[in-house]
Amino acid sequence: MSERVNEKNNPAPENTAHKTGADKAGADKTAATPVAKAKAEAALPTLGIKGMLRWAWTQLTSMRTALFLLLLLAVAAVPGSLFPQRPANPSIVTQYIADHPDYGKILDSLQLYDVYSSAWFSAIYILLFISLIGCVVPRAIAHYKAMRSQPPRTPARLSRLPEYGTLVIPADAGIPASRAIADAAAKLKKRGYRVDVRNDDAARPSLGAERGFLKEVGNLVFHTSLIGVLVSVAAGGLFGYSGQRILVEGDTFVNTLVGYDQFTPGTNFESSQLQPYSIQLDKFQITFDRESKGKFGQPIDFKADVTTKENPDAPAEKQVLKVNDPVSLGGTSIYLTGNGYAPVVTIRDGAGNVAMQGPVVAKLQGDNYYSSVVIKVPDARPDQLGFAGFFLPTAFVTEEGVSFSGDPELINPQLTLNSYFGDLGLDAGSPQNVFELDVKKLTPLNARNLDAGGITLAPGSSYTLPDGKGSISFDGVKRYIGVDIHHNPGQLYALIFALLAVAGLVTSLYVNRRRVWVRTGTHQDGRTMVEYGLLARGEDHRLAAEAETIRGLLADEWGLESGQNNSQNAPSTQGDNGPADRSGNPVSAEPPTEDFIQSTAGSHESKKDQ
Amino acid sequence: MFPINETMGQYSELFMLLAAGTYTVAFIAFAWDLAKSSKALRAVDLKAAAAAEAMAKVPVTAGAGAGAAVDRAAVDRAESDVSGPAGRAERPSSAIGRVSPGGAGAAGQTADAGMRYAAERRVPARVAVALTVLGAAIHGAGVVTRAVGAGRVPWGNMYEFLTTGAFVAVAVFLLVLVRRDLRFLGTFVIGLAIIMLVAASVAYWTPVGHLVPALQSYWLIIHVSIAVISSALFTLTFAMSALQLVQAHRQKTIAAGGADKLGFMRLVPSALSLENLSYRINAVAFVGWTFTLMFGAIWAEKAWGRFWGWDTKEVWTFVIWVVYAGYLHARATRGWTGTRAAWLSIVGYLCVIFNFTIVNQFFNGLHSYSGL
Ligand code: HEM
């Protein structure tokens, strides 16, 4: 690949671009033949297994393939944003499949609900990274060699280079060709070039100089770091874990497997990884927007005061947990991800004993903390009890009897419940959703359509269930928070590699790799003729400016006026970069170097060549 | 948290309207400039052509030919199946400076390839730029008063993304104008700014308000501002790439002896110059987008506990990044420079637009707090 890079910038020996149309057509024809020949050769089936593999490898690591795979990766990432994704929310996927009986299953078999872990997505990025490695390794070797070798030999015709210029030192200055080349070498060295002077005692000494090796280093660092990022992300998946827990004010979470409401281990997770720290929610406060009209009553600040202990024996520490501001503890980070109200109730059973007492987490359903409540009382005797209904922090009832919450704060809290008795089905041990009550096998006690009616409770009030089944009292309201707990050991490395990648990228894009050649010679009339040419590797829009700077440096050195080139210095108003190249030197195409050095001192026509 | 100042918010909205009005006049001036210049330039060309005909019994050579030849080369590039050395030799961007010296009229090219200001005066264009500066000043006042009114950075919901984004797009355009004569992009950039302002006021209007807690982070300042600046740069390159396609087509037609139906494109530099400058801007914007992606990931880690979760917004930010990485690769891949690279730049920008409009509004993700 490095060859290709070379080629793209080297001036072509037969530059058809600058011929007239007729010439060009002719050139194209001749050019076509070798191509056809090459094609015919490529089609010959003489490769054999080894050859085939080599061919496949060359194809895979070609720039064209890299480009193709990159674009494919972009396209392949899109469906993940169009269809619901299992890792994000499995229940939505189940719902989606149910809603689309015609094609929902087909999409599933195509792994379109798990795009980012699907076989095809993985195949693309794995191929891309293999290609990347196949690209980076040879390039790194080639670059290592390039950094240790001398700049390439001086081209015979400097005038063919993209930037070319000449200087003439008058005979009376007393600077011979050999000294001129030494001066130029010194100047270029000072400018950061690596310089190699060739046959400096011959009649026409020259030098080759190169700088900007960091560009390629940057490119290599960039691409290698991408591999680093990928590996770090994979490692995080293997060794990390995450879980969720709901904490009502007063609750304490201890970092053990049973402490979690939900736990997702990485592939290589071991429970010994969990450090048994604890975190207690002391108080949770929300600030609601009371200023703006459009968003009146929207929460604008969440603040959880917590007490943490690094391990059971460590001293307690007060900390604040906020959105965007996680608490770090025992190698994990704890995030505030949700909140709501938890009405505190006491339920007595038919036998008159307290069957349940404590806060019940109400699940958010609508505006202003309109939340659903499910209470299961498996300990109630003689019959188990169940309650389902709603909690409203600020209850309002419309004329049609629909209740809603008018404000997120506890202005008029109300608990409206239906009650049931029977077998809750919990004794069988099969897991149940705590936020749902399956009433199919239960007998209703209280409901709006029953004689007994529904239960409506304000804080401090209680209600006796019909048929002597027990009672329920609404003691008060607490707040709860939902926290996510994450441990991702790959994260830090991903960040480091990402930063390295950016550094490499910037270096690669903004360091310019350039080569300069200078050749000097003595004219018959005693003047010392100097010519120089510049070549960039890769994009370099400042090459002309660099040529101008070098010209200035050399001219200063020899006391010449840098602008006073000769007829070559046809002013170009179309300079690209800075005033420097306003006086850019259109490069002469035809006359060979020898002509300039030995006789002509700037008599060729201004013609462009690049 | 600073208190909200509704009066400031109302001033801001007034400023936005005034800015949109000023831009509209600037837009007309830019359009007038295109129309007028193309007429004037055609007349000049006709004269030159007549003169040239008188002299040109001779086959085109050297000096005069250079322009034609170069344009032809550019046309080859535009066909983009060129893979020979001819195509490659055109490549170094340092060559821009010398594209078609004196060959201006040769292929209907009048604009300066280096995109520097020419001596010739374009009164409507000057008026347009002056009006744009005025509009931007008013617009800037609108953005600042919005920030003061809300007591925070003015990019917390769709209305603010649009109004501030439009301001940044215009400001970036004006900044580039200091160094490069991109006035030919005026109608496009100002037109877009007007659309954004109108859309903000009509479809996304939101009164000043506090940020939702998820957005209360200094990462909002870092991440979003870089995203907006990068997007503004992508906007410029999108326009240039689109013009590049048109120009390449036109150059090809003219080179093949066809009629020049798109006279106003005379004001636009050659396809190759457009490609080279848009590459440079895209490179800056790509670095910016890389930061957007990275800072977004860091913020996601802080806010949601994972730095990458393939949320819709994350997916599209990633897609955009990969498309522009593809663009940079294309520039280094034989046969993919020129027209195809321009297409990639355009596709990348369409993804930016999609990410901003459709994804923000219709996709449910963790980012759905855009104030709708
Ligand atoms: C994970 C996939 C890849 C990404 C995201 C990526 C991204 C990039 C980016 C952003 C650049 C431009 C910045 C620079 O010059 O450093 C670049 C350049 C480059 N990439 Fe990649 N790349 C990927 C894979 C590859 C592969 C597989 C190859 C080899 C076949 C490759 C070869 C190159 C080369 C040679 C350049 C320098 C282009 C030039 O000379 O201007 N890249 N890459």
GROMACS .gro file of N, CA and C in nm, chain A residues 396-455:
model
  180
  396PHE      N    1  -5.700   1.514   4.176
  396PHE     CA    2  -5.815   1.590   4.127
  396PHE      C    3  -5.909   1.490   4.063
  397VAL      N    4  -6.036   1.519   4.070
  397VAL     CA    5  -6.130   1.432   4.001
  397VAL      C    6  -6.213   1.518   3.907
  398THR      N    7  -6.221   1.478   3.780
  398THR     CA    8  -6.301   1.555   3.684
  398THR      C    9  -6.449   1.526   3.709
  399GLU      N   10  -6.533   1.600   3.636
  399GLU     CA   11  -6.677   1.581   3.655
  399GLU      C   12  -6.720   1.443   3.613
  400GLU      N   13  -6.647   1.384   3.516
  400GLU     CA   14  -6.682   1.248   3.473
  400GLU      C   15  -6.631   1.144   3.571
  401GLY      N   16  -6.565   1.190   3.676
  401GLY     CA   17  -6.517   1.095   3.775
  401GLY      C   18  -6.381   1.038   3.745
  402VAL      N   19  -6.312   1.095   3.643
  402VAL     CA   20  -6.176   1.049   3.615
  402VAL      C   21  -6.081   1.125   3.706
  403SER      N   22  -5.995   1.050   3.773
  403SER     CA   23  -5.903   1.122   3.860
  403SER      C   24  -5.769   1.141   3.791
  404PHE      N   25  -5.703   1.250   3.823
  404PHE     CA   26  -5.571   1.277   3.767
  404PHE      C   27  -5.489   1.351   3.870
  405SER      N   28  -5.360   1.362   3.843
  405SER     CA   29  -5.274   1.432   3.937
  405SER      C   30  -5.245   1.571   3.884
  406GLY      N   31  -5.270   1.669   3.966
  406GLY     CA   32  -5.257   1.807   3.920
  406GLY      C   33  -5.121   1.866   3.944
  407ASP      N   34  -5.039   1.802   4.023
  407ASP     CA   35  -4.909   1.858   4.054
  407ASP      C   36  -4.816   1.745   4.099
  408PRO      N   37  -4.688   1.760   4.071
  408PRO     CA   38  -4.597   1.653   4.111
  408PRO      C   39  -4.570   1.649   4.260
  409GLU      N   40  -4.602   1.757   4.331
  409GLU     CA   41  -4.570   1.755   4.473
  409GLU      C   42  -4.688   1.710   4.558
  410LEU      N   43  -4.658   1.675   4.683
  410LEU     CA   44  -4.760   1.614   4.769
  410LEU      C   45  -4.851   1.721   4.825
  411ILE      N   46  -4.945   1.768   4.742
  411ILE     CA   47  -5.037   1.870   4.790
  411ILE      C   48  -5.164   1.804   4.844
  412ASN      N   49  -5.211   1.705   4.769
  412ASN     CA   50  -5.330   1.633   4.815
  412ASN      C   51  -5.313   1.484   4.781
  413PRO      N   52  -5.222   1.415   4.853
  413PRO     CA   53  -5.192   1.277   4.815
  413PRO      C   54  -5.312   1.187   4.835
  414GLN      N   55  -5.324   1.093   4.745
  414GLN     CA   56  -5.439   1.004   4.753
  414GLN      C   57  -5.403   0.867   4.699
  415LEU      N   58  -5.454   0.765   4.766
  415LEU     CA   59  -5.432   0.628   4.723
  415LEU      C   60  -5.569   0.571   4.688
  416THR      N   61  -5.589   0.529   4.562
  416THR     CA   62  -5.716   0.466   4.524
  416THR      C   63  -5.686   0.322   4.488
  417LEU      N   64  -5.756   0.229   4.554
  417LEU     CA   65  -5.721   0.089   4.536
  417LEU      C   66  -5.843   0.002   4.518
  418ASN      N   67  -5.824  -0.107   4.445
  418ASN     CA   68  -5.918  -0.219   4.449
  418ASN      C   69  -5.851  -0.326   4.535
  419SER      N   70  -5.933  -0.411   4.597
  419SER     CA   71  -5.870  -0.515   4.678
  419SER      C   72  -5.922  -0.652   4.636
  420TYR      N   73  -5.841  -0.753   4.660
  420TYR     CA   74  -5.873  -0.891   4.622
  420TYR      C   75  -5.827  -0.984   4.732
  421PHE      N   76  -5.887  -1.102   4.734
  421PHE     CA   77  -5.833  -1.205   4.823
  421PHE      C   78  -5.827  -1.337   4.747
  422GLY      N   79  -5.752  -1.431   4.799
  422GLY     CA   80  -5.734  -1.560   4.732
  422GLY      C   81  -5.587  -1.598   4.728
  423ASP      N   82  -5.554  -1.685   4.635
  423ASP     CA   83  -5.417  -1.733   4.626
  423ASP      C   84  -5.338  -1.646   4.528
  424LEU      N   85  -5.236  -1.580   4.580
  424LEU     CA   86  -5.157  -1.489   4.495
  424LEU      C   87  -5.067  -1.565   4.399
  425GLY      N   88  -5.051  -1.694   4.421
  425GLY     CA   89  -4.968  -1.775   4.331
  425GLY      C   90  -4.820  -1.757   4.357
  426LEU      N   91  -4.786  -1.698   4.471
  426LEU     CA   92  -4.644  -1.673   4.499
  426LEU      C   93  -4.576  -1.794   4.560
  427ASP      N   94  -4.658  -1.884   4.619
  427ASP     CA   95  -4.598  -1.994   4.694
  427ASP      C   96  -4.531  -2.095   4.604
  428ALA      N   97  -4.576  -2.100   4.476
  428ALA     CA   98  -4.517  -2.195   4.382
  428ALA      C   99  -4.371  -2.161   4.354
  429GLY      N  100  -4.333  -2.039   4.384
  429GLY     CA  101  -4.193  -2.002   4.368
  429GLY      C  102  -4.157  -1.948   4.231
  430SER      N  103  -4.253  -1.948   4.139
  430SER     CA  104  -4.218  -1.892   4.007
  430SER      C  105  -4.216  -1.739   4.018
  431PRO      N  106  -4.118  -1.676   3.951
  431PRO     CA  107  -4.102  -1.532   3.969
  431PRO      C  108  -4.219  -1.453   3.912
  432GLN      N  109  -4.253  -1.347   3.979
  432GLN     CA  110  -4.362  -1.261   3.934
  432GLN      C  111  -4.314  -1.118   3.926
  433ASN      N  112  -4.378  -1.043   3.839
  433ASN     CA  113  -4.351  -0.900   3.831
  433ASN      C  114  -4.416  -0.832   3.952
  434VAL      N  115  -4.334  -0.763   4.031
  434VAL     CA  116  -4.391  -0.701   4.152
  434VAL      C  117  -4.485  -0.587   4.120
  435PHE      N  118  -4.478  -0.537   3.995
  435PHE     CA  119  -4.562  -0.423   3.961
  435PHE      C  120  -4.694  -0.465   3.896
  436GLU      N  121  -4.716  -0.598   3.888
  436GLU     CA  122  -4.840  -0.644   3.827
  436GLU      C  123  -4.909  -0.745   3.918
  437LEU      N  124  -5.041  -0.734   3.923
  437LEU     CA  125  -5.118  -0.828   4.003
  437LEU      C  126  -5.208  -0.906   3.908
  438ASP      N  127  -5.190  -1.037   3.905
  438ASP     CA  128  -5.275  -1.120   3.820
  438ASP      C  129  -5.402  -1.152   3.898
  439VAL      N  130  -5.512  -1.089   3.856
  439VAL     CA  131  -5.635  -1.099   3.937
  439VAL      C  132  -5.725  -1.212   3.891
  440LYS      N  133  -5.681  -1.291   3.793
  440LYS     CA  134  -5.769  -1.393   3.736
  440LYS      C  135  -5.817  -1.492   3.842
  441LYS      N  136  -5.724  -1.529   3.930
  441LYS     CA  137  -5.760  -1.633   4.027
  441LYS      C  138  -5.801  -1.573   4.162
  442LEU      N  139  -5.815  -1.441   4.164
  442LEU     CA  140  -5.849  -1.377   4.292
  442LEU      C  141  -5.995  -1.335   4.292
  443THR      N  142  -6.048  -1.319   4.411
  443THR     CA  143  -6.185  -1.273   4.424
  443THR      C  144  -6.183  -1.126   4.463
  444PRO      N  145  -6.253  -1.042   4.388
  444PRO     CA  146  -6.252  -0.899   4.422
  444PRO      C  147  -6.329  -0.871   4.551
  445LEU      N  148  -6.272  -0.780   4.629
  445LEU     CA  149  -6.339  -0.736   4.751
  445LEU      C  150  -6.390  -0.594   4.734
  446ASN      N  151  -6.298  -0.509   4.687
  446ASN     CA  152  -6.333  -0.369   4.667
  446ASN      C  153  -6.307  -0.333   4.521
  447ALA      N  154  -6.405  -0.271   4.458
  447ALA     CA  155  -6.387  -0.215   4.325
  447ALA      C  156  -6.500  -0.116   4.306
  448ARG      N  157  -6.483  -0.028   4.209
  448ARG     CA  158  -6.584   0.076   4.194
  448ARG      C  159  -6.720   0.016   4.158
  449ASN      N  160  -6.715  -0.098   4.083
  449ASN     CA  161  -6.842  -0.155   4.039
  449ASN      C  162  -6.902  -0.251   4.142
  450LEU      N  163  -6.836  -0.271   4.253
  450LEU     CA  164  -6.892  -0.356   4.358
  450LEU      C  165  -6.968  -0.270   4.459
  451ASP      N  166  -7.049  -0.340   4.539
  451ASP     CA  167  -7.126  -0.267   4.639
  451ASP      C  168  -7.036  -0.194   4.736
  452ALA      N  169  -6.927  -0.264   4.771
  452ALA     CA  170  -6.837  -0.204   4.869
  452ALA      C  171  -6.764  -0.082   4.815
  453GLY      N  172  -6.760  -0.071   4.683
  453GLY     CA  173  -6.690   0.042   4.621
  453GLY      C  174  -6.541   0.027   4.631
  454GLY      N  175  -6.470   0.126   4.574
  454GLY     CA  176  -6.324   0.123   4.580
  454GLY      C  177  -6.275   0.181   4.711
  455ILE      N  178  -6.145   0.169   4.731
  455ILE     CA  179  -6.085   0.226   4.852
  455ILE      C  180  -6.018   0.358   4.814
   0.00000   0.00000   0.00000
